[in-house]
Amino acid sequence: MTGLGWMYGRDLPLLSLTFARDLTARQLLERMGADPATLAVRSQDDLREEFEGPDGLDTCPVSAGGYGDWAWAWEHASGRCTEDAGLIGSVSEGTAAVVLHHANGRVEFWYAEGGRLVSAFDSSSGLRPADRFGADPSRFDSELRSHGANPDTGDYGPLGCLGLFLRLGEGLGIGLPHDDLVSRPLLGARLCSG
């Protein structure tokens, strides 16, 4: 399955994805602050083994690949993509970037262009205009409505917030091939603390 369609209806306890248009996976990881000494192609098992800390906790492993015109990066055990507000600005310098984050029932969608956050929504605050942030918070209103959401009232519509945010991303052309995470070696690294 292509795009993000394989994620619909799945129980995804932690989803921390950053996408950047017209960058390679390596360029995306570099912009995210990956430790250059750890950048290498690895299997997912090798990535987990190498970056599991002595306390059993992961030390910010990230894997990356490409889909169409977009590079993607999946943070396996962290959420720097939303914890560090400057990260999406760095990633989007000279291009566009999207962050999709889902953890503990909270879902976030951030979109930036040219180093500037354009529009972002967070399910913990809502979808109404006053709850969104960025230089143009209403940038995706027509897309939200086309998927059955009502941004004026904050209603996410039939897709729910995660499904809605995944659809917004797919509309921009982003995707993450399921097989990349299951069976193919990928570029991986450790994210430096931000």
GROMACS .gro file of C-alpha atoms in nm:
model
  194
    1MET     CA    1   0.000   0.000   0.000
    2THR     CA    2   0.131   0.345  -0.086
    3GLY     CA    3   0.086   0.691   0.059
    4LEU     CA    4  -0.018   0.685   0.421
    5GLY     CA    5  -0.320   0.460   0.361
    6TRP     CA    6  -0.173   0.167   0.556
    7MET     CA    7  -0.192   0.382   0.872
    8TYR     CA    8  -0.570   0.432   0.861
    9GLY     CA    9  -0.746   0.249   1.141
   10ARG     CA   10  -0.421   0.118   1.290
   11ASP     CA   11  -0.332   0.146   1.656
   12LEU     CA   12  -0.021   0.362   1.628
   13PRO     CA   13   0.098   0.443   1.982
   14LEU     CA   14   0.380   0.675   1.873
   15LEU     CA   15   0.397   0.835   1.534
   16SER     CA   16   0.660   1.107   1.489
   17LEU     CA   17   0.708   1.178   1.119
   18THR     CA   18   0.881   1.466   0.946
   19PHE     CA   19   0.860   1.510   0.568
   20ALA     CA   20   1.051   1.750   0.341
   21ARG     CA   21   0.995   1.811  -0.029
   22ASP     CA   22   1.288   1.791  -0.273
   23LEU     CA   23   1.541   1.673  -0.014
   24THR     CA   24   1.716   1.338   0.012
   25ALA     CA   25   1.676   1.125   0.323
   26ARG     CA   26   2.033   1.215   0.424
   27GLN     CA   27   1.968   1.590   0.381
   28LEU     CA   28   1.654   1.562   0.592
   29LEU     CA   29   1.836   1.383   0.873
   30GLU     CA   30   2.117   1.639   0.861
   31ARG     CA   31   1.866   1.925   0.889
   32MET     CA   32   1.700   1.747   1.182
   33GLY     CA   33   2.033   1.740   1.365
   34ALA     CA   34   2.126   1.373   1.330
   35ASP     CA   35   2.466   1.276   1.465
   36PRO     CA   36   2.677   1.254   1.144
   37ALA     CA   37   2.894   0.979   1.292
   38THR     CA   38   2.587   0.753   1.319
   39LEU     CA   39   2.444   0.801   0.967
   40ALA     CA   40   2.440   0.461   0.794
   41VAL     CA   41   2.210   0.219   0.615
   42ARG     CA   42   2.083  -0.041   0.863
   43SER     CA   43   1.800  -0.287   0.913
   44GLN     CA   44   1.533  -0.177   1.159
   45ASP     CA   45   1.652  -0.448   1.403
   46ASP     CA   46   2.011  -0.323   1.382
   47LEU     CA   47   1.894   0.036   1.436
   48ARG     CA   48   1.708  -0.062   1.753
   49GLU     CA   49   1.995  -0.276   1.884
   50GLU     CA   50   2.257  -0.009   1.820
   51PHE     CA   51   2.066   0.277   1.979
   52GLU     CA   52   1.902   0.109   2.276
   53GLY     CA   53   2.046   0.273   2.585
   54PRO     CA   54   2.175   0.092   2.896
   55ASP     CA   55   1.845   0.159   3.074
   56GLY     CA   56   1.652  -0.009   2.791
   57LEU     CA   57   1.533   0.324   2.655
   58ASP     CA   58   1.607   0.428   2.301
   59THR     CA   59   1.848   0.714   2.248
   60CYS     CA   60   1.652   0.894   1.977
   61PRO     CA   61   1.691   0.660   1.677
   62VAL     CA   62   1.549   0.784   1.349
   63SER     CA   63   1.515   0.615   1.012
   64ALA     CA   64   1.458   0.787   0.680
   65GLY     CA   65   1.364   0.721   0.322
   66GLY     CA   66   1.185   0.873   0.029
   67TYR     CA   67   0.843   0.876  -0.132
   68GLY     CA   68   0.791   1.064  -0.458
   69ASP     CA   69   0.930   1.416  -0.422
   70TRP     CA   70   0.938   1.389  -0.043
   71ALA     CA   71   1.192   1.256   0.205
   72TRP     CA   72   1.054   1.121   0.531
   73ALA     CA   73   1.202   1.060   0.876
   74TRP     CA   74   1.045   0.849   1.150
   75GLU     CA   75   1.155   0.916   1.507
   76HIS     CA   76   1.122   0.576   1.673
   77ALA     CA   77   1.117   0.687   2.036
   78SER     CA   78   1.105   1.065   2.048
   79GLY     CA   79   0.898   1.362   1.940
   80ARG     CA   80   1.159   1.626   1.860
   81CYS     CA   81   0.956   1.715   1.551
   82THR     CA   82   0.705   1.894   1.776
   83GLU     CA   83   0.910   1.949   2.091
   84ASP     CA   84   1.161   2.166   1.905
   85ALA     CA   85   0.958   2.438   1.730
   86GLY     CA   86   1.264   2.546   1.531
   87LEU     CA   87   1.313   2.203   1.376
   88ILE     CA   88   1.039   2.237   1.114
   89GLY     CA   89   1.176   2.580   1.023
   90SER     CA   90   1.523   2.433   0.965
   91VAL     CA   91   1.384   2.142   0.767
   92SER     CA   92   1.164   2.364   0.547
   93GLU     CA   93   1.435   2.618   0.457
   94GLY     CA   94   1.410   2.657   0.077
   95THR     CA   95   1.133   2.397   0.050
   96ALA     CA   96   0.820   2.270   0.228
   97ALA     CA   97   0.794   2.041   0.531
   98VAL     CA   98   0.520   1.855   0.714
   99VAL     CA   99   0.517   1.709   1.064
  100LEU     CA  100   0.266   1.443   1.167
  101HIS     CA  101   0.283   1.349   1.534
  102HIS     CA  102   0.055   1.115   1.728
  103ALA     CA  103   0.119   1.020   2.090
  104ASN     CA  104  -0.101   0.956   2.393
  105GLY     CA  105  -0.418   1.040   2.200
  106ARG     CA  106  -0.284   1.376   2.085
  107VAL     CA  107  -0.246   1.435   1.710
  108GLU     CA  108  -0.056   1.724   1.549
  109PHE     CA  109  -0.017   1.844   1.190
  110TRP     CA  110   0.236   2.117   1.109
  111TYR     CA  111   0.309   2.263   0.766
  112ALA     CA  112   0.598   2.501   0.689
  113GLU     CA  113   0.751   2.663   0.382
  114GLY     CA  114   1.074   2.856   0.341
  115GLY     CA  115   1.171   2.829   0.707
  116ARG     CA  116   0.836   2.961   0.831
  117LEU     CA  117   0.552   2.774   1.002
  118VAL     CA  118   0.247   2.833   0.782
  119SER     CA  119  -0.031   2.636   0.951
  120ALA     CA  120  -0.052   2.394   1.240
  121PHE     CA  121  -0.326   2.216   1.431
  122ASP     CA  122  -0.318   2.019   1.752
  123SER     CA  123  -0.604   1.791   1.860
  124SER     CA  124  -0.553   1.889   2.225
  125SER     CA  125  -0.655   2.248   2.149
  126GLY     CA  126  -0.893   2.195   1.857
  127LEU     CA  127  -0.953   2.271   1.493
  128ARG     CA  128  -1.134   2.605   1.523
  129PRO     CA  129  -0.954   2.907   1.373
  130ALA     CA  130  -0.862   3.045   1.716
  131ASP     CA  131  -0.701   2.711   1.808
  132ARG     CA  132  -0.468   2.690   1.508
  133PHE     CA  133  -0.136   2.869   1.473
  134GLY     CA  134   0.121   2.974   1.214
  135ALA     CA  135   0.152   3.258   0.961
  136ASP     CA  136  -0.162   3.142   0.773
  137PRO     CA  137  -0.363   2.917   1.009
  138SER     CA  138  -0.651   2.889   0.759
  139ARG     CA  139  -0.425   2.762   0.477
  140PHE     CA  140  -0.595   2.418   0.472
  141ASP     CA  141  -0.958   2.518   0.534
  142SER     CA  142  -1.082   2.410   0.190
  143GLU     CA  143  -0.900   2.075   0.220
  144LEU     CA  144  -1.043   2.022   0.570
  145ARG     CA  145  -1.394   2.084   0.439
  146SER     CA  146  -1.343   1.853   0.139
  147HIS     CA  147  -1.274   1.569   0.385
  148GLY     CA  148  -1.592   1.638   0.585
  149ALA     CA  149  -1.441   1.845   0.866
  150ASN     CA  150  -1.579   2.180   0.976
  151PRO     CA  151  -1.296   2.408   1.087
  152ASP     CA  152  -1.543   2.675   1.200
  153THR     CA  153  -1.696   2.447   1.465
  154GLY     CA  154  -1.392   2.226   1.527
  155ASP     CA  155  -1.563   1.908   1.399
  156TYR     CA  156  -1.306   1.663   1.257
  157GLY     CA  157  -1.572   1.485   1.052
  158PRO     CA  158  -1.594   1.114   0.970
  159LEU     CA  159  -1.217   1.056   0.949
  160GLY     CA  160  -1.142   1.172   1.304
  161CYS     CA  161  -0.838   1.386   1.370
  162LEU     CA  162  -0.568   1.128   1.284
  163GLY     CA  163  -0.740   1.020   0.961
  164LEU     CA  164  -0.800   1.383   0.866
  165PHE     CA  165  -0.438   1.484   0.921
  166LEU     CA  166  -0.315   1.179   0.727
  167ARG     CA  167  -0.540   1.281   0.436
  168LEU     CA  168  -0.404   1.636   0.442
  169GLY     CA  169  -0.054   1.494   0.414
  170GLU     CA  170  -0.148   1.262   0.130
  171GLY     CA  171  -0.304   1.558  -0.051
  172LEU     CA  172   0.040   1.722  -0.045
  173GLY     CA  173   0.195   1.410  -0.195
  174ILE     CA  174   0.362   1.265   0.114
  175GLY     CA  175   0.376   0.898   0.190
  176LEU     CA  176   0.565   0.633   0.380
  177PRO     CA  177   0.581   0.287   0.225
  178HIS     CA  178   0.492   0.022   0.485
  179ASP     CA  179   0.745  -0.222   0.334
  180ASP     CA  180   1.025   0.028   0.399
  181LEU     CA  181   0.966  -0.010   0.771
  182VAL     CA  182   0.923  -0.386   0.766
  183SER     CA  183   1.162  -0.541   0.520
  184ARG     CA  184   1.407  -0.292   0.371
  185PRO     CA  185   1.728  -0.155   0.521
  186LEU     CA  186   1.707   0.222   0.563
  187LEU     CA  187   1.928   0.518   0.634
  188GLY     CA  188   1.929   0.562   1.010
  189ALA     CA  189   2.098   0.769   1.276
  190ARG     CA  190   2.076   0.898   1.629
  191LEU     CA  191   1.925   1.242   1.674
  192CYS     CA  192   2.144   1.478   1.871
  193SER     CA  193   1.978   1.634   2.171
  194GLY     CA  194   1.813   1.957   2.068
   0.00000   0.00000   0.00000
